[in-house]
mmCIF file of C-alpha atoms and ligand atoms in Angstrom:
data_model
loop_
_atom_site.group_PDB
_atom_site.id
_atom_site.type_symbol
_atom_site.label_atom_id
_atom_site.label_comp_id
_atom_site.label_asym_id
_atom_site.label_seq_id
_atom_site.Cartn_x
_atom_site.Cartn_y
_atom_site.Cartn_z
ATOM 1 C CA MET A 42 22.975 -49.891 14.448
ATOM 2 C CA PRO A 43 20.614 -51.396 17.045
ATOM 3 C CA GLN A 44 17.681 -53.639 16.205
ATOM 4 C CA ALA A 45 14.226 -52.383 17.172
ATOM 5 C CA LEU A 46 10.547 -52.989 16.646
ATOM 6 C CA VAL A 47 9.690 -50.151 14.282
ATOM 7 C CA LEU A 48 6.246 -48.913 13.336
ATOM 8 C CA GLU A 49 6.958 -47.855 9.752
ATOM 9 C CA GLU A 50 3.501 -46.434 9.210
ATOM 10 C CA LYS A 51 -0.070 -47.324 10.148
ATOM 11 C CA GLY A 52 -0.501 -51.119 9.940
ATOM 12 C CA LYS A 53 3.149 -51.893 9.132
ATOM 13 C CA LEU A 54 5.670 -53.189 11.676
ATOM 14 C CA ALA A 55 9.265 -54.230 11.057
ATOM 15 C CA LEU A 56 12.025 -55.722 13.182
ATOM 16 C CA ARG A 57 15.012 -53.931 11.745
ATOM 17 C CA GLU A 58 18.068 -51.834 12.434
ATOM 18 C CA ILE A 59 17.448 -48.168 13.100
ATOM 19 C CA ASP A 60 19.672 -45.226 13.969
ATOM 20 C CA LEU A 61 18.950 -44.168 17.574
ATOM 21 C CA ASP A 62 20.613 -41.548 19.759
ATOM 22 C CA THR A 63 22.505 -43.636 22.333
ATOM 23 C CA ALA A 64 24.828 -40.962 23.752
ATOM 24 C CA LEU A 65 25.099 -41.214 27.544
ATOM 25 C CA GLY A 66 24.850 -37.865 29.350
ATOM 26 C CA PRO A 67 26.216 -37.298 32.877
ATOM 27 C CA HIS A 68 22.750 -37.732 34.448
ATOM 28 C CA ASP A 69 21.756 -40.756 32.324
ATOM 29 C CA VAL A 70 21.974 -44.523 32.671
ATOM 30 C CA ARG A 71 22.268 -47.104 29.919
ATOM 31 C CA ILE A 72 19.928 -50.047 30.418
ATOM 32 C CA ALA A 73 19.865 -53.491 28.842
ATOM 33 C CA VAL A 74 16.131 -53.893 28.309
ATOM 34 C CA HIS A 75 14.742 -57.170 29.668
ATOM 35 C CA THR A 76 10.929 -56.940 29.482
ATOM 36 C CA VAL A 77 8.561 -54.594 27.641
ATOM 37 C CA GLY A 78 4.772 -54.691 27.989
ATOM 38 C CA VAL A 79 2.532 -54.255 24.961
ATOM 39 C CA CYS A 80 0.210 -51.344 25.726
ATOM 40 C CA GLY A 81 -3.119 -50.377 24.220
ATOM 41 C CA SER A 82 -1.558 -47.146 22.988
ATOM 42 C CA ASP A 83 1.212 -49.018 21.116
ATOM 43 C CA VAL A 84 -1.435 -51.192 19.503
ATOM 44 C CA HIS A 85 -3.556 -48.156 18.636
ATOM 45 C CA TYR A 86 -0.637 -46.478 16.839
ATOM 46 C CA TYR A 87 -0.162 -49.750 14.939
ATOM 47 C CA THR A 88 -3.806 -50.067 13.887
ATOM 48 C CA HIS A 89 -4.765 -46.375 13.513
ATOM 49 C CA GLY A 90 -1.457 -44.510 13.029
ATOM 50 C CA LYS A 91 -2.479 -41.835 15.531
ATOM 51 C CA ILE A 92 -3.976 -41.063 18.910
ATOM 52 C CA GLY A 93 -5.738 -37.722 19.028
ATOM 53 C CA PRO A 94 -3.263 -35.059 17.938
ATOM 54 C CA PHE A 95 -0.290 -37.480 17.959
ATOM 55 C CA VAL A 96 0.229 -38.767 14.430
ATOM 56 C CA VAL A 97 2.907 -41.231 13.254
ATOM 57 C CA LYS A 98 4.570 -39.356 10.380
ATOM 58 C CA GLU A 99 7.887 -41.199 10.261
ATOM 59 C CA PRO A 100 9.127 -44.600 11.469
ATOM 60 C CA MET A 101 8.916 -44.875 15.283
ATOM 61 C CA VAL A 102 10.156 -47.502 17.738
ATOM 62 C CA LEU A 103 7.229 -48.771 19.871
ATOM 63 C CA GLY A 104 7.089 -49.680 23.565
ATOM 64 C CA HIS A 105 7.022 -47.691 26.796
ATOM 65 C CA GLU A 106 6.493 -50.230 29.626
ATOM 66 C CA ALA A 107 10.001 -51.420 30.383
ATOM 67 C CA ALA A 108 12.281 -53.055 32.926
ATOM 68 C CA GLY A 109 15.917 -54.063 32.571
ATOM 69 C CA THR A 110 19.425 -53.962 34.008
ATOM 70 C CA VAL A 111 21.740 -50.956 34.268
ATOM 71 C CA VAL A 112 24.885 -51.529 32.192
ATOM 72 C CA GLU A 113 26.479 -48.072 32.377
ATOM 73 C CA VAL A 114 25.966 -44.979 34.541
ATOM 74 C CA GLY A 115 26.678 -41.331 33.759
ATOM 75 C CA THR A 116 29.377 -39.507 35.723
ATOM 76 C CA ALA A 117 26.865 -37.547 37.846
ATOM 77 C CA VAL A 118 24.637 -40.520 38.765
ATOM 78 C CA SER A 119 24.888 -41.640 42.399
ATOM 79 C CA HIS A 120 21.736 -43.623 43.239
ATOM 80 C CA LEU A 121 22.142 -46.366 40.622
ATOM 81 C CA GLN A 122 25.008 -48.600 39.644
ATOM 82 C CA LYS A 123 25.915 -51.130 37.004
ATOM 83 C CA GLY A 124 24.000 -54.372 37.554
ATOM 84 C CA ASP A 125 20.973 -52.772 39.235
ATOM 85 C CA ARG A 126 17.627 -54.175 38.107
ATOM 86 C CA VAL A 127 15.353 -51.255 37.262
ATOM 87 C CA CYS A 128 12.162 -50.070 35.647
ATOM 88 C CA MET A 129 11.806 -46.824 33.752
ATOM 89 C CA GLU A 130 9.221 -44.068 33.792
ATOM 90 C CA PRO A 131 8.628 -43.286 30.103
ATOM 91 C CA GLY A 132 7.656 -39.586 30.297
ATOM 92 C CA ILE A 133 10.461 -37.054 30.623
ATOM 93 C CA PRO A 134 9.366 -33.471 31.280
ATOM 94 C CA ASP A 135 11.359 -30.335 30.635
ATOM 95 C CA PRO A 136 12.974 -29.969 34.083
ATOM 96 C CA ASN A 137 12.757 -26.176 33.791
ATOM 97 C CA SER A 138 9.067 -26.095 32.934
ATOM 98 C CA ARG A 139 6.419 -24.515 35.138
ATOM 99 C CA ALA A 140 4.620 -27.890 35.352
ATOM 100 C CA ALA A 141 7.770 -29.651 36.530
ATOM 101 C CA LYS A 142 8.287 -26.962 39.180
ATOM 102 C CA LEU A 143 4.731 -27.552 40.397
ATOM 103 C CA GLY A 144 5.239 -31.335 40.546
ATOM 104 C CA ILE A 145 2.626 -31.982 37.859
ATOM 105 C CA TYR A 146 5.149 -32.938 35.207
ATOM 106 C CA ASN A 147 2.671 -35.381 33.607
ATOM 107 C CA VAL A 148 0.818 -32.377 32.173
ATOM 108 C CA ASP A 149 3.938 -30.527 31.030
ATOM 109 C CA PRO A 150 3.152 -29.642 27.390
ATOM 110 C CA ALA A 151 6.835 -30.296 26.578
ATOM 111 C CA VAL A 152 6.917 -33.834 28.062
ATOM 112 C CA ARG A 153 8.764 -36.377 25.906
ATOM 113 C CA PHE A 154 7.068 -39.754 26.245
ATOM 114 C CA TRP A 155 8.387 -43.034 24.813
ATOM 115 C CA ALA A 156 6.525 -44.198 21.703
ATOM 116 C CA THR A 157 4.473 -41.040 21.378
ATOM 117 C CA PRO A 158 5.294 -39.464 18.007
ATOM 118 C CA PRO A 159 7.901 -38.328 17.266
ATOM 119 C CA ILE A 160 9.696 -39.872 20.298
ATOM 120 C CA HIS A 161 11.089 -43.396 19.901
ATOM 121 C CA GLY A 162 10.060 -46.099 22.383
ATOM 122 C CA CYS A 163 12.020 -48.828 24.145
ATOM 123 C CA LEU A 164 11.477 -52.030 22.102
ATOM 124 C CA THR A 165 15.190 -52.233 21.394
ATOM 125 C CA PRO A 166 17.917 -54.090 23.315
ATOM 126 C CA GLU A 167 19.456 -50.999 24.959
ATOM 127 C CA VAL A 168 18.062 -47.622 25.981
ATOM 128 C CA VAL A 169 19.586 -44.492 27.501
ATOM 129 C CA HIS A 170 17.351 -42.866 30.114
ATOM 130 C CA PRO A 171 17.593 -40.106 32.749
ATOM 131 C CA ALA A 172 18.618 -41.716 36.041
ATOM 132 C CA LYS A 173 16.025 -39.766 37.994
ATOM 133 C CA PHE A 174 13.259 -41.464 36.012
ATOM 134 C CA THR A 175 14.855 -44.899 36.515
ATOM 135 C CA TYR A 176 13.885 -46.880 39.637
ATOM 136 C CA ALA A 177 15.673 -49.794 41.294
ATOM 137 C CA LEU A 178 13.587 -52.948 41.687
ATOM 138 C CA PRO A 179 13.761 -54.880 44.984
ATOM 139 C CA ASP A 180 15.024 -58.462 44.634
ATOM 140 C CA ASN A 181 11.530 -59.907 45.046
ATOM 141 C CA VAL A 182 10.068 -57.897 42.154
ATOM 142 C CA THR A 183 10.478 -59.630 38.793
ATOM 143 C CA PHE A 184 11.291 -57.910 35.488
ATOM 144 C CA GLY A 185 7.760 -58.780 34.385
ATOM 145 C CA GLU A 186 6.315 -56.968 37.394
ATOM 146 C CA GLY A 187 8.764 -54.117 36.819
ATOM 147 C CA ALA A 188 7.348 -53.658 33.323
ATOM 148 C CA MET A 189 3.836 -53.639 34.864
ATOM 149 C CA VAL A 190 4.670 -50.626 37.032
ATOM 150 C CA GLU A 191 3.871 -48.306 34.110
ATOM 151 C CA PRO A 192 0.229 -49.338 33.643
ATOM 152 C CA PHE A 193 -0.178 -49.757 37.415
ATOM 153 C CA ALA A 194 1.049 -46.163 37.828
ATOM 154 C CA ILE A 195 -2.139 -45.008 36.089
ATOM 155 C CA GLY A 196 -4.140 -46.870 38.738
ATOM 156 C CA MET A 197 -2.016 -45.192 41.385
ATOM 157 C CA GLN A 198 -2.639 -41.771 39.854
ATOM 158 C CA ALA A 199 -6.393 -42.477 39.787
ATOM 159 C CA ALA A 200 -6.251 -43.469 43.467
ATOM 160 C CA PHE A 201 -4.432 -40.247 44.312
ATOM 161 C CA ARG A 202 -6.841 -38.104 42.326
ATOM 162 C CA ALA A 203 -9.811 -39.830 44.003
ATOM 163 C CA LYS A 204 -8.545 -38.857 47.486
ATOM 164 C CA ILE A 205 -9.648 -42.252 48.796
ATOM 165 C CA LYS A 206 -10.790 -42.385 52.419
ATOM 166 C CA PRO A 207 -10.406 -45.620 54.412
ATOM 167 C CA GLY A 208 -13.387 -47.871 53.843
ATOM 168 C CA ASP A 209 -14.635 -46.198 50.665
ATOM 169 C CA VAL A 210 -16.644 -48.370 48.294
ATOM 170 C CA ALA A 211 -15.590 -47.885 44.682
ATOM 171 C CA LEU A 212 -17.080 -48.763 41.340
ATOM 172 C CA VAL A 213 -14.705 -49.312 38.417
ATOM 173 C CA GLN A 214 -16.421 -49.122 35.031
ATOM 174 C CA GLY A 215 -14.504 -51.237 32.508
ATOM 175 C CA ALA A 216 -12.397 -54.334 33.260
ATOM 176 C CA GLY A 217 -9.691 -53.740 30.666
ATOM 177 C CA PRO A 218 -6.054 -53.658 31.770
ATOM 178 C CA ILE A 219 -6.348 -50.106 33.114
ATOM 179 C CA GLY A 220 -9.631 -50.808 34.910
ATOM 180 C CA MET A 221 -7.950 -53.761 36.598
ATOM 181 C CA MET A 222 -4.976 -51.616 37.630
ATOM 182 C CA VAL A 223 -7.314 -48.969 39.020
ATOM 183 C CA ALA A 224 -9.268 -51.591 40.989
ATOM 184 C CA LEU A 225 -6.092 -52.963 42.594
ATOM 185 C CA ALA A 226 -4.734 -49.486 43.344
ATOM 186 C CA ALA A 227 -8.083 -48.466 44.875
ATOM 187 C CA LEU A 228 -7.975 -51.465 47.209
ATOM 188 C CA ALA A 229 -4.352 -50.807 48.126
ATOM 189 C CA GLY A 230 -5.303 -47.174 48.735
ATOM 190 C CA GLY A 231 -7.888 -48.053 51.383
ATOM 191 C CA CYS A 232 -11.132 -48.999 49.651
ATOM 192 C CA SER A 233 -13.026 -51.715 51.504
ATOM 193 C CA LYS A 234 -14.565 -53.078 48.329
ATOM 194 C CA VAL A 235 -14.367 -52.500 44.597
ATOM 195 C CA VAL A 236 -17.252 -53.340 42.284
ATOM 196 C CA ILE A 237 -16.084 -53.713 38.688
ATOM 197 C CA THR A 238 -18.309 -53.844 35.612
ATOM 198 C CA ASP A 239 -17.822 -54.945 32.014
ATOM 199 C CA PHE A 240 -19.591 -56.929 29.313
ATOM 200 C CA ALA A 241 -16.727 -59.436 28.889
ATOM 201 C CA GLN A 242 -17.143 -62.278 31.396
ATOM 202 C CA PRO A 243 -13.589 -63.673 30.984
ATOM 203 C CA LYS A 244 -12.151 -60.320 32.121
ATOM 204 C CA LEU A 245 -14.525 -60.198 35.076
ATOM 205 C CA ASP A 246 -13.600 -63.776 36.033
ATOM 206 C CA LEU A 247 -9.924 -62.826 36.046
ATOM 207 C CA ILE A 248 -10.198 -59.731 38.195
ATOM 208 C CA GLY A 249 -12.915 -61.326 40.332
ATOM 209 C CA GLN A 250 -10.301 -63.765 41.651
ATOM 210 C CA TYR A 251 -8.926 -61.004 43.870
ATOM 211 C CA ASP A 252 -10.405 -60.631 47.374
ATOM 212 C CA THR A 253 -12.970 -57.843 47.865
ATOM 213 C CA ILE A 254 -13.386 -57.242 44.135
ATOM 214 C CA VAL A 255 -16.986 -57.819 43.059
ATOM 215 C CA PRO A 256 -17.377 -58.387 39.297
ATOM 216 C CA ILE A 257 -20.745 -57.597 37.721
ATOM 217 C CA ASN A 258 -21.578 -58.291 34.092
ATOM 218 C CA LEU A 259 -23.489 -55.369 32.549
ATOM 219 C CA GLY A 260 -25.232 -57.846 30.259
ATOM 220 C CA ASP A 261 -27.091 -59.310 33.246
ATOM 221 C CA ASP A 262 -30.697 -58.130 33.472
ATOM 222 C CA ASN A 263 -30.304 -57.067 37.101
ATOM 223 C CA ALA A 264 -26.825 -55.480 36.800
ATOM 224 C CA VAL A 265 -27.965 -52.003 37.893
ATOM 225 C CA GLU A 266 -29.817 -53.385 40.927
ATOM 226 C CA ARG A 267 -26.782 -55.454 41.900
ATOM 227 C CA ILE A 268 -24.459 -52.438 41.700
ATOM 228 C CA GLU A 269 -26.860 -50.395 43.833
ATOM 229 C CA ALA A 270 -27.310 -53.254 46.308
ATOM 230 C CA GLU A 271 -23.554 -53.315 46.987
ATOM 231 C CA THR A 272 -23.960 -49.960 48.780
ATOM 232 C CA GLY A 273 -27.409 -50.491 50.270
ATOM 233 C CA GLY A 274 -28.833 -48.141 47.654
ATOM 234 C CA TRP A 275 -26.750 -45.139 48.784
ATOM 235 C CA GLY A 276 -24.289 -45.232 45.870
ATOM 236 C CA CYS A 277 -20.539 -45.641 45.578
ATOM 237 C CA ASP A 278 -18.158 -43.195 47.242
ATOM 238 C CA LEU A 279 -16.014 -43.270 44.129
ATOM 239 C CA VAL A 280 -16.738 -44.131 40.513
ATOM 240 C CA PHE A 281 -13.641 -44.727 38.401
ATOM 241 C CA GLU A 282 -14.714 -44.473 34.763
ATOM 242 C CA CYS A 283 -12.198 -46.600 32.854
ATOM 243 C CA SER A 284 -14.221 -47.738 29.828
ATOM 244 C CA GLY A 285 -14.200 -44.497 27.839
ATOM 245 C CA ALA A 286 -17.628 -45.541 26.524
ATOM 246 C CA ALA A 287 -20.169 -42.726 26.294
ATOM 247 C CA GLN A 288 -22.951 -44.882 27.721
ATOM 248 C CA ALA A 289 -20.889 -45.717 30.810
ATOM 249 C CA ILE A 290 -19.786 -42.107 31.314
ATOM 250 C CA LEU A 291 -23.403 -40.952 31.188
ATOM 251 C CA GLN A 292 -24.383 -43.630 33.709
ATOM 252 C CA ALA A 293 -21.694 -42.739 36.251
ATOM 253 C CA PRO A 294 -23.761 -40.046 38.068
ATOM 254 C CA GLN A 295 -26.420 -42.687 38.762
ATOM 255 C CA PHE A 296 -23.960 -44.908 40.653
ATOM 256 C CA VAL A 297 -22.029 -42.288 42.644
ATOM 257 C CA CYS A 298 -23.288 -41.399 46.140
ATOM 258 C CA PRO A 299 -24.243 -37.885 47.236
ATOM 259 C CA GLY A 300 -20.995 -36.040 47.915
ATOM 260 C CA GLY A 301 -18.979 -38.698 46.089
ATOM 261 C CA ALA A 302 -16.484 -38.393 43.269
ATOM 262 C CA ILE A 303 -16.230 -39.521 39.664
ATOM 263 C CA VAL A 304 -12.699 -40.052 38.368
ATOM 264 C CA LEU A 305 -12.442 -39.979 34.570
ATOM 265 C CA VAL A 306 -9.667 -42.351 33.488
ATOM 266 C CA GLY A 307 -10.905 -43.792 30.166
ATOM 267 C CA MET A 308 -10.593 -41.604 27.093
ATOM 268 C CA PRO A 309 -13.679 -41.394 24.866
ATOM 269 C CA VAL A 310 -12.907 -40.979 21.178
ATOM 270 C CA GLU A 311 -15.695 -38.421 20.691
ATOM 271 C CA PRO A 312 -16.925 -35.663 23.033
ATOM 272 C CA VAL A 313 -19.584 -36.911 25.483
ATOM 273 C CA PRO A 314 -22.478 -34.605 26.491
ATOM 274 C CA MET A 315 -22.816 -34.658 30.284
ATOM 275 C CA ASP A 316 -26.002 -34.204 32.340
ATOM 276 C CA ILE A 317 -24.627 -31.457 34.585
ATOM 277 C CA VAL A 318 -27.679 -31.246 36.852
ATOM 278 C CA SER A 319 -27.397 -34.922 37.766
ATOM 279 C CA LEU A 320 -23.881 -34.132 39.007
ATOM 280 C CA GLN A 321 -24.930 -30.935 40.787
ATOM 281 C CA ALA A 322 -27.834 -32.620 42.565
ATOM 282 C CA LYS A 323 -25.316 -34.843 44.364
ATOM 283 C CA GLU A 324 -22.523 -32.244 44.556
ATOM 284 C CA VAL A 325 -20.299 -34.738 42.775
ATOM 285 C CA ARG A 326 -16.589 -33.979 42.615
ATOM 286 C CA LEU A 327 -15.111 -34.625 39.159
ATOM 287 C CA GLU A 328 -11.481 -35.619 38.730
ATOM 288 C CA THR A 329 -9.472 -36.414 35.622
ATOM 289 C CA VAL A 330 -6.351 -38.515 35.085
ATOM 290 C CA PHE A 331 -3.604 -38.056 32.514
ATOM 291 C CA ARG A 332 -0.727 -40.517 32.902
ATOM 292 C CA TYR A 333 0.901 -40.040 36.363
ATOM 293 C CA ALA A 334 3.470 -38.103 38.342
ATOM 294 C CA ASN A 335 5.499 -39.063 41.403
ATOM 295 C CA VAL A 336 3.869 -42.467 41.905
ATOM 296 C CA TYR A 337 6.547 -44.938 40.713
ATOM 297 C CA ASP A 338 8.303 -45.358 44.086
ATOM 298 C CA ARG A 339 5.019 -46.042 45.844
ATOM 299 C CA ALA A 340 3.853 -48.442 43.136
ATOM 300 C CA ILE A 341 7.083 -50.440 43.463
ATOM 301 C CA ASN A 342 6.753 -50.445 47.270
ATOM 302 C CA LEU A 343 3.221 -51.851 47.069
ATOM 303 C CA ILE A 344 4.291 -54.609 44.665
ATOM 304 C CA ALA A 345 7.339 -55.499 46.778
ATOM 305 C CA SER A 346 5.234 -55.601 49.960
ATOM 306 C CA GLY A 347 2.906 -58.191 48.432
ATOM 307 C CA LYS A 348 -0.124 -55.924 48.856
ATOM 308 C CA VAL A 349 -0.506 -55.724 45.091
ATOM 309 C CA ASP A 350 0.040 -58.855 42.999
ATOM 310 C CA LEU A 351 0.192 -58.077 39.286
ATOM 311 C CA LYS A 352 1.640 -61.428 38.201
ATOM 312 C CA PRO A 353 -1.744 -63.049 37.420
ATOM 313 C CA LEU A 354 -2.361 -60.271 34.879
ATOM 314 C CA ILE A 355 0.660 -61.150 32.727
ATOM 315 C CA SER A 356 -1.083 -63.351 30.163
ATOM 316 C CA GLU A 357 1.747 -64.378 27.859
ATOM 317 C CA THR A 358 5.378 -63.575 27.134
ATOM 318 C CA PHE A 359 6.915 -63.423 23.641
ATOM 319 C CA ALA A 360 10.568 -63.334 22.574
ATOM 320 C CA PHE A 361 11.785 -60.056 21.011
ATOM 321 C CA SER A 362 12.187 -61.912 17.714
ATOM 322 C CA ASP A 363 8.410 -62.617 17.865
ATOM 323 C CA SER A 364 7.461 -58.989 18.598
ATOM 324 C CA ILE A 365 5.303 -58.625 15.518
ATOM 325 C CA ALA A 366 3.375 -61.774 16.468
ATOM 326 C CA ALA A 367 2.901 -60.301 19.946
ATOM 327 C CA PHE A 368 1.376 -57.161 18.438
ATOM 328 C CA ASP A 369 -0.862 -59.101 16.076
ATOM 329 C CA ARG A 370 -2.042 -61.127 19.075
ATOM 330 C CA ALA A 371 -2.783 -57.878 20.936
ATOM 331 C CA VAL A 372 -4.807 -56.648 17.957
ATOM 332 C CA GLU A 373 -7.052 -59.728 18.372
ATOM 333 C CA GLN A 374 -8.108 -58.354 21.789
ATOM 334 C CA ARG A 375 -8.786 -61.768 23.256
ATOM 335 C CA PRO A 376 -10.972 -61.292 26.344
ATOM 336 C CA THR A 377 -8.674 -63.670 28.261
ATOM 337 C CA ASP A 378 -5.582 -61.521 27.570
ATOM 338 C CA VAL A 379 -4.714 -58.746 29.994
ATOM 339 C CA LYS A 380 -1.037 -57.955 29.477
ATOM 340 C CA LEU A 381 1.247 -59.384 26.790
ATOM 341 C CA GLN A 382 4.953 -58.868 27.315
ATOM 342 C CA ILE A 383 8.069 -59.119 25.172
ATOM 343 C CA THR A 384 11.416 -60.232 26.616
ATOM 344 C CA PHE A 385 14.988 -59.884 25.360
HETATM 345 ZN ZN1 ZN B 38 1.164 -48.287 28.825
#
């Protein structure tokens, strides 16, 4: 039986053998996993045992941000071969679903997503995955970057949903890993400038190292004036709400410009009452983001082209044998950590 990092129940991890379905279908590839990123959702299942309606009821392998090398291909697979370096998209829809037909397979109610109960994740040395959700990595894209495609895909989806126009000025609320991904995707998508806000200065310092990203600490007395000054008082064309904090969500209408858009990326734990009239008075367009669909190829192209550099956001790499330590480190939520990764 294969080894895996198993979440036994809330608060209890084990590196142990577990019985996994490793049968290779004609349209599948078998992949030797090389790098897996530790995601906020993995950590949340570890600390809380559930996310919304998804509850860990039996032992589950964690991990969904993965890159590796193809070691075996199914008989019907033509676009990949043994030895290819790849990354994998963790959500597999029902190919016959109405959502899949419409191209919005991320919102297919039947989607099977790695490390979302009861589906096992990829923190195990080998995985079997549908070839059409497995993407070859160009030679100049590392395994570490390949494993970053998954969180960056959320930034890509936010950029798509925003319908960015060249030269737009964006505000990103929240400089966590996803806020950073959204900021970089917004720039790659044509924004001339991205203002990003948070209370944690180390996070702002990190993302502020990128050109045309303006970090503003919300703890500063004049934070609101500084945000408004970045657009000459008109407001931001786009506000990407990535904090999930009620206070920030309620403030978003203040920062968006007339005719602008608010893109809701962060997920508040509790319902947030919205001031509808403040949105109507500016005819604000509201968009929401749930995972991503059809963005992996473009994300990989942007990374390979050098237009998006995710390497500075990989904070530390742990060996698979130290997976539990990696998760306990993630639980600490050090403000200097963006992405922790595990390698095999
Ligand atoms: Zn993730």
